[in-house]
């Protein structure tokens, strides 16, 4: 979910390929040598960057949870200057859609492999995710003050389920183009939030 335009570091390349391979074949179905080959270094060379596969998995899942929260806080701050709760919600939706379309392997990885993390890492992921959800709940209730907190939280989780379904939409080439898919997901998310208040 990076917006940087400079070349990725070797560490970032390793993480990207590890995420792709883990998502395709499962954590235990991928060896260190294969990850190394995917980035053009020897398997043992990976140990200069990571202690092992477990460390890669932890950095991927903790990292994306932290990036989502940080990005949402930034978007919230920028959009709030317009003092328009609808614009704030649209910005949050757009940010999550960017993640859902650009980091699809991480969604699969989270669904399949979260339980493989050490307890401390898994708790950190959950903590970051709770903060992310609560940020959204606050904004959804600003858009619809009549919505109760439990209803807003349920709506947020439902929209995340909708947006995070992108790994099941088929191969990237089978989608109606990134812009078209993003627009469709955005309309569906707004429709879900609107329905929550009916």
PDB file of C-alpha atoms in Angstrom:
ATOM      1  CA  UNK A   1       0.000   0.000   0.000  1.00  0.00           C
ATOM      2  CA  UNK A   2       2.874   2.310  -0.643  1.00  0.00           C
ATOM      3  CA  UNK A   3       2.512   5.512  -2.627  1.00  0.00           C
ATOM      4  CA  UNK A   4       6.235   6.024  -3.068  1.00  0.00           C
ATOM      5  CA  UNK A   5       7.516   6.403  -6.592  1.00  0.00           C
ATOM      6  CA  UNK A   6      11.165   5.529  -5.954  1.00  0.00           C
ATOM      7  CA  UNK A   7      12.462   2.028  -6.500  1.00  0.00           C
ATOM      8  CA  UNK A   8      11.604  -0.471  -3.756  1.00  0.00           C
ATOM      9  CA  UNK A   9      14.373  -1.561  -1.437  1.00  0.00           C
ATOM     10  CA  UNK A  10      15.640  -5.135  -1.508  1.00  0.00           C
ATOM     11  CA  UNK A  11      13.741  -5.748   1.736  1.00  0.00           C
ATOM     12  CA  UNK A  12      10.514  -4.478   0.157  1.00  0.00           C
ATOM     13  CA  UNK A  13      11.101  -6.656  -2.913  1.00  0.00           C
ATOM     14  CA  UNK A  14      11.538  -9.698  -0.686  1.00  0.00           C
ATOM     15  CA  UNK A  15       8.348  -8.935   1.219  1.00  0.00           C
ATOM     16  CA  UNK A  16       6.352  -8.414  -1.970  1.00  0.00           C
ATOM     17  CA  UNK A  17       7.477 -11.725  -3.436  1.00  0.00           C
ATOM     18  CA  UNK A  18       7.006 -13.531  -0.129  1.00  0.00           C
ATOM     19  CA  UNK A  19       3.433 -12.218   0.086  1.00  0.00           C
ATOM     20  CA  UNK A  20       2.699 -13.334  -3.465  1.00  0.00           C
ATOM     21  CA  UNK A  21       4.175 -16.805  -2.973  1.00  0.00           C
ATOM     22  CA  UNK A  22       2.610 -17.348   0.462  1.00  0.00           C
ATOM     23  CA  UNK A  23      -0.792 -16.295  -0.930  1.00  0.00           C
ATOM     24  CA  UNK A  24      -0.464 -18.606  -3.940  1.00  0.00           C
ATOM     25  CA  UNK A  25       0.875 -21.712  -2.212  1.00  0.00           C
ATOM     26  CA  UNK A  26       0.495 -21.218   1.531  1.00  0.00           C
ATOM     27  CA  UNK A  27       3.113 -20.374   4.115  1.00  0.00           C
ATOM     28  CA  UNK A  28       4.378 -23.953   4.449  1.00  0.00           C
ATOM     29  CA  UNK A  29       4.301 -24.508   0.704  1.00  0.00           C
ATOM     30  CA  UNK A  30       7.066 -21.983   0.048  1.00  0.00           C
ATOM     31  CA  UNK A  31      10.736 -22.336   0.891  1.00  0.00           C
ATOM     32  CA  UNK A  32      13.265 -19.612   1.601  1.00  0.00           C
ATOM     33  CA  UNK A  33      15.173 -20.614  -1.544  1.00  0.00           C
ATOM     34  CA  UNK A  34      12.096 -19.939  -3.695  1.00  0.00           C
ATOM     35  CA  UNK A  35      11.606 -16.489  -2.200  1.00  0.00           C
ATOM     36  CA  UNK A  36      15.267 -15.739  -2.785  1.00  0.00           C
ATOM     37  CA  UNK A  37      15.077 -16.930  -6.391  1.00  0.00           C
ATOM     38  CA  UNK A  38      12.088 -14.674  -7.002  1.00  0.00           C
ATOM     39  CA  UNK A  39      14.189 -11.611  -6.114  1.00  0.00           C
ATOM     40  CA  UNK A  40      17.465 -12.866  -7.568  1.00  0.00           C
ATOM     41  CA  UNK A  41      19.385 -13.751  -4.422  1.00  0.00           C
ATOM     42  CA  UNK A  42      20.246 -17.022  -2.739  1.00  0.00           C
ATOM     43  CA  UNK A  43      17.948 -18.373  -0.045  1.00  0.00           C
ATOM     44  CA  UNK A  44      20.640 -17.943   2.619  1.00  0.00           C
ATOM     45  CA  UNK A  45      21.079 -14.371   1.405  1.00  0.00           C
ATOM     46  CA  UNK A  46      17.588 -13.631   2.723  1.00  0.00           C
ATOM     47  CA  UNK A  47      18.879 -14.062   6.246  1.00  0.00           C
ATOM     48  CA  UNK A  48      20.740 -10.776   5.876  1.00  0.00           C
ATOM     49  CA  UNK A  49      17.305  -9.148   5.742  1.00  0.00           C
ATOM     50  CA  UNK A  50      15.054 -11.426   7.809  1.00  0.00           C
ATOM     51  CA  UNK A  51      15.517 -14.000  10.546  1.00  0.00           C
ATOM     52  CA  UNK A  52      13.314 -16.401   8.558  1.00  0.00           C
ATOM     53  CA  UNK A  53       9.894 -16.930   7.024  1.00  0.00           C
ATOM     54  CA  UNK A  54       8.120 -16.275  10.333  1.00  0.00           C
ATOM     55  CA  UNK A  55       9.711 -12.835  10.508  1.00  0.00           C
ATOM     56  CA  UNK A  56       8.593 -12.089   6.936  1.00  0.00           C
ATOM     57  CA  UNK A  57       5.040 -13.132   7.708  1.00  0.00           C
ATOM     58  CA  UNK A  58       4.966 -10.994  10.850  1.00  0.00           C
ATOM     59  CA  UNK A  59       6.328  -7.952   9.045  1.00  0.00           C
ATOM     60  CA  UNK A  60       3.808  -8.382   6.240  1.00  0.00           C
ATOM     61  CA  UNK A  61       0.739  -8.683   8.466  1.00  0.00           C
ATOM     62  CA  UNK A  62       1.739  -6.231  11.183  1.00  0.00           C
ATOM     63  CA  UNK A  63       3.061  -3.885   8.521  1.00  0.00           C
ATOM     64  CA  UNK A  64      -0.096  -3.710   6.416  1.00  0.00           C
ATOM     65  CA  UNK A  65      -2.293  -3.253   9.495  1.00  0.00           C
ATOM     66  CA  UNK A  66      -0.099  -0.350  10.576  1.00  0.00           C
ATOM     67  CA  UNK A  67      -0.083   1.145   7.072  1.00  0.00           C
ATOM     68  CA  UNK A  68      -3.859   1.020   6.840  1.00  0.00           C
ATOM     69  CA  UNK A  69      -4.243   2.782  10.187  1.00  0.00           C
ATOM     70  CA  UNK A  70      -1.604   5.409   9.417  1.00  0.00           C
ATOM     71  CA  UNK A  71      -3.073   6.046   5.970  1.00  0.00           C
ATOM     72  CA  UNK A  72      -6.589   6.353   7.385  1.00  0.00           C
ATOM     73  CA  UNK A  73      -5.432   8.852  10.015  1.00  0.00           C
ATOM     74  CA  UNK A  74      -3.710  10.910   7.334  1.00  0.00           C
ATOM     75  CA  UNK A  75      -6.764  10.831   5.083  1.00  0.00           C
ATOM     76  CA  UNK A  76      -8.979  11.730   8.022  1.00  0.00           C
ATOM     77  CA  UNK A  77      -6.841  14.745   8.859  1.00  0.00           C
ATOM     78  CA  UNK A  78      -6.688  15.944   5.234  1.00  0.00           C
ATOM     79  CA  UNK A  79     -10.390  15.433   4.516  1.00  0.00           C
ATOM     80  CA  UNK A  80     -11.554  16.959   7.802  1.00  0.00           C
ATOM     81  CA  UNK A  81     -10.185  20.321   6.694  1.00  0.00           C
ATOM     82  CA  UNK A  82     -13.174  20.450   4.341  1.00  0.00           C
ATOM     83  CA  UNK A  83     -15.508  19.877   7.338  1.00  0.00           C
ATOM     84  CA  UNK A  84     -17.582  17.456   5.255  1.00  0.00           C
ATOM     85  CA  UNK A  85     -18.175  14.025   6.855  1.00  0.00           C
ATOM     86  CA  UNK A  86     -19.264  12.600   3.484  1.00  0.00           C
ATOM     87  CA  UNK A  87     -15.918  13.607   1.957  1.00  0.00           C
ATOM     88  CA  UNK A  88     -14.086  12.049   4.902  1.00  0.00           C
ATOM     89  CA  UNK A  89     -15.943   8.756   4.433  1.00  0.00           C
ATOM     90  CA  UNK A  90     -15.292   8.815   0.684  1.00  0.00           C
ATOM     91  CA  UNK A  91     -11.586   9.327   1.353  1.00  0.00           C
ATOM     92  CA  UNK A  92     -11.465   6.395   3.787  1.00  0.00           C
ATOM     93  CA  UNK A  93     -13.274   4.174   1.290  1.00  0.00           C
ATOM     94  CA  UNK A  94     -10.861   5.193  -1.478  1.00  0.00           C
ATOM     95  CA  UNK A  95      -7.870   4.368   0.718  1.00  0.00           C
ATOM     96  CA  UNK A  96      -9.193   0.927   1.554  1.00  0.00           C
ATOM     97  CA  UNK A  97     -10.042   0.260  -2.085  1.00  0.00           C
ATOM     98  CA  UNK A  98      -6.445   1.110  -3.015  1.00  0.00           C
ATOM     99  CA  UNK A  99      -5.306  -1.514  -0.519  1.00  0.00           C
ATOM    100  CA  UNK A 100      -7.879  -4.067  -1.674  1.00  0.00           C
ATOM    101  CA  UNK A 101      -6.858  -3.728  -5.315  1.00  0.00           C
ATOM    102  CA  UNK A 102      -3.116  -3.227  -4.956  1.00  0.00           C
ATOM    103  CA  UNK A 103      -2.329  -5.613  -2.084  1.00  0.00           C
ATOM    104  CA  UNK A 104      -4.610  -8.550  -2.837  1.00  0.00           C
ATOM    105  CA  UNK A 105      -2.043 -11.181  -1.751  1.00  0.00           C
ATOM    106  CA  UNK A 106      -1.966  -9.636   1.733  1.00  0.00           C
ATOM    107  CA  UNK A 107      -5.714 -10.119   2.101  1.00  0.00           C
ATOM    108  CA  UNK A 108      -5.352 -13.808   1.254  1.00  0.00           C
ATOM    109  CA  UNK A 109      -2.350 -14.056   3.556  1.00  0.00           C
ATOM    110  CA  UNK A 110      -4.235 -12.486   6.449  1.00  0.00           C
ATOM    111  CA  UNK A 111      -7.202 -14.816   5.986  1.00  0.00           C
ATOM    112  CA  UNK A 112      -5.064 -17.960   5.822  1.00  0.00           C
ATOM    113  CA  UNK A 113      -2.006 -17.326   7.933  1.00  0.00           C
ATOM    114  CA  UNK A 114      -2.825 -14.893  10.776  1.00  0.00           C
ATOM    115  CA  UNK A 115      -2.971 -17.759  13.270  1.00  0.00           C
ATOM    116  CA  UNK A 116       0.644 -18.666  12.427  1.00  0.00           C
ATOM    117  CA  UNK A 117       1.943 -15.437  13.975  1.00  0.00           C
ATOM    118  CA  UNK A 118       3.415 -15.404  17.447  1.00  0.00           C
ATOM    119  CA  UNK A 119       0.885 -14.313  20.071  1.00  0.00           C
ATOM    120  CA  UNK A 120       2.521 -10.909  20.483  1.00  0.00           C
ATOM    121  CA  UNK A 121       2.448 -10.202  16.739  1.00  0.00           C
ATOM    122  CA  UNK A 122      -1.107 -11.461  16.360  1.00  0.00           C
ATOM    123  CA  UNK A 123      -2.251  -9.277  19.266  1.00  0.00           C
ATOM    124  CA  UNK A 124      -0.544  -6.282  17.678  1.00  0.00           C
ATOM    125  CA  UNK A 125      -2.317  -6.939  14.356  1.00  0.00           C
ATOM    126  CA  UNK A 126      -5.657  -7.164  16.176  1.00  0.00           C
ATOM    127  CA  UNK A 127      -4.944  -3.983  18.148  1.00  0.00           C
ATOM    128  CA  UNK A 128      -4.107  -2.036  14.985  1.00  0.00           C
ATOM    129  CA  UNK A 129      -7.192  -3.408  13.256  1.00  0.00           C
ATOM    130  CA  UNK A 130      -9.452  -2.411  16.164  1.00  0.00           C
ATOM    131  CA  UNK A 131      -8.108   1.138  16.016  1.00  0.00           C
ATOM    132  CA  UNK A 132      -8.714   1.196  12.272  1.00  0.00           C
ATOM    133  CA  UNK A 133     -12.299  -0.010  12.700  1.00  0.00           C
ATOM    134  CA  UNK A 134     -13.040   2.514  15.457  1.00  0.00           C
ATOM    135  CA  UNK A 135     -11.754   5.350  13.293  1.00  0.00           C
ATOM    136  CA  UNK A 136     -14.222   4.315  10.589  1.00  0.00           C
ATOM    137  CA  UNK A 137     -17.057   3.901  13.115  1.00  0.00           C
ATOM    138  CA  UNK A 138     -16.567   7.485  14.252  1.00  0.00           C
ATOM    139  CA  UNK A 139     -16.755   8.799  10.682  1.00  0.00           C
ATOM    140  CA  UNK A 140     -19.767   6.642   9.750  1.00  0.00           C
ATOM    141  CA  UNK A 141     -21.634   8.014  12.767  1.00  0.00           C
ATOM    142  CA  UNK A 142     -20.754  11.569  11.755  1.00  0.00           C
ATOM    143  CA  UNK A 143     -22.310  10.875   8.356  1.00  0.00           C
ATOM    144  CA  UNK A 144     -25.374   9.250   9.972  1.00  0.00           C
ATOM    145  CA  UNK A 145     -25.749  10.455  13.595  1.00  0.00           C
ATOM    146  CA  UNK A 146     -28.835   8.281  14.053  1.00  0.00           C
ATOM    147  CA  UNK A 147     -26.810   5.110  13.585  1.00  0.00           C
ATOM    148  CA  UNK A 148     -25.981   3.362  16.846  1.00  0.00           C
ATOM    149  CA  UNK A 149     -22.387   2.475  17.573  1.00  0.00           C
ATOM    150  CA  UNK A 150     -22.984  -1.308  17.288  1.00  0.00           C
ATOM    151  CA  UNK A 151     -24.826  -0.817  13.975  1.00  0.00           C
ATOM    152  CA  UNK A 152     -22.046   1.412  12.634  1.00  0.00           C
ATOM    153  CA  UNK A 153     -19.416  -1.130  13.673  1.00  0.00           C
ATOM    154  CA  UNK A 154     -21.347  -3.941  11.991  1.00  0.00           C
ATOM    155  CA  UNK A 155     -21.659  -1.832   8.844  1.00  0.00           C
ATOM    156  CA  UNK A 156     -17.922  -1.106   8.843  1.00  0.00           C
ATOM    157  CA  UNK A 157     -17.061  -4.795   9.180  1.00  0.00           C
ATOM    158  CA  UNK A 158     -19.527  -5.639   6.400  1.00  0.00           C
ATOM    159  CA  UNK A 159     -17.977  -3.064   4.076  1.00  0.00           C
ATOM    160  CA  UNK A 160     -14.503  -4.406   4.851  1.00  0.00           C
ATOM    161  CA  UNK A 161     -15.778  -7.868   3.918  1.00  0.00           C
ATOM    162  CA  UNK A 162     -17.086  -6.480   0.647  1.00  0.00           C
ATOM    163  CA  UNK A 163     -13.913  -4.576  -0.215  1.00  0.00           C
ATOM    164  CA  UNK A 164     -11.605  -7.374   0.926  1.00  0.00           C
ATOM    165  CA  UNK A 165     -13.335  -9.815  -1.414  1.00  0.00           C
ATOM    166  CA  UNK A 166     -11.055  -8.667  -4.254  1.00  0.00           C
ATOM    167  CA  UNK A 167      -8.877 -11.832  -4.183  1.00  0.00           C
ATOM    168  CA  UNK A 168     -12.011 -13.740  -5.174  1.00  0.00           C
ATOM    169  CA  UNK A 169     -12.889 -11.516  -8.139  1.00  0.00           C
ATOM    170  CA  UNK A 170     -10.692 -13.484 -10.517  1.00  0.00           C
ATOM    171  CA  UNK A 171      -7.318 -12.687 -11.958  1.00  0.00           C
ATOM    172  CA  UNK A 172      -6.393  -8.999 -12.267  1.00  0.00           C
ATOM    173  CA  UNK A 173      -6.837  -9.146 -16.056  1.00  0.00           C
ATOM    174  CA  UNK A 174     -10.371 -10.490 -15.629  1.00  0.00           C
ATOM    175  CA  UNK A 175     -11.529  -7.376 -13.768  1.00  0.00           C
ATOM    176  CA  UNK A 176     -13.130  -4.458 -15.667  1.00  0.00           C
ATOM    177  CA  UNK A 177     -10.007  -2.323 -15.314  1.00  0.00           C
ATOM    178  CA  UNK A 178      -8.703  -0.819 -12.109  1.00  0.00           C
ATOM    179  CA  UNK A 179     -10.638   2.449 -12.353  1.00  0.00           C
ATOM    180  CA  UNK A 180     -13.895   0.669 -13.163  1.00  0.00           C
ATOM    181  CA  UNK A 181     -13.444  -1.848 -10.352  1.00  0.00           C
ATOM    182  CA  UNK A 182     -12.553   0.922  -7.880  1.00  0.00           C
ATOM    183  CA  UNK A 183     -15.641   2.917  -8.862  1.00  0.00           C
ATOM    184  CA  UNK A 184     -17.870  -0.152  -8.526  1.00  0.00           C
ATOM    185  CA  UNK A 185     -16.471  -1.005  -5.101  1.00  0.00           C
ATOM    186  CA  UNK A 186     -16.915   2.598  -3.989  1.00  0.00           C
ATOM    187  CA  UNK A 187     -20.578   2.661  -5.044  1.00  0.00           C
ATOM    188  CA  UNK A 188     -21.208  -0.645  -3.313  1.00  0.00           C
ATOM    189  CA  UNK A 189     -19.526   0.517  -0.092  1.00  0.00           C
ATOM    190  CA  UNK A 190     -21.554   3.735  -0.031  1.00  0.00           C
ATOM    191  CA  UNK A 191     -24.691   1.746  -0.777  1.00  0.00           C
ATOM    192  CA  UNK A 192     -23.974  -0.587   2.139  1.00  0.00           C
ATOM    193  CA  UNK A 193     -23.486   2.337   4.540  1.00  0.00           C
ATOM    194  CA  UNK A 194     -26.674   3.983   3.279  1.00  0.00           C
ATOM    195  CA  UNK A 195     -28.610   0.750   3.809  1.00  0.00           C
ATOM    196  CA  UNK A 196     -27.319   0.501   7.373  1.00  0.00           C
ATOM    197  CA  UNK A 197     -29.190   3.676   8.262  1.00  0.00           C
ATOM    198  CA  UNK A 198     -32.531   2.675   6.775  1.00  0.00           C
TER     199      UNK A 198
END
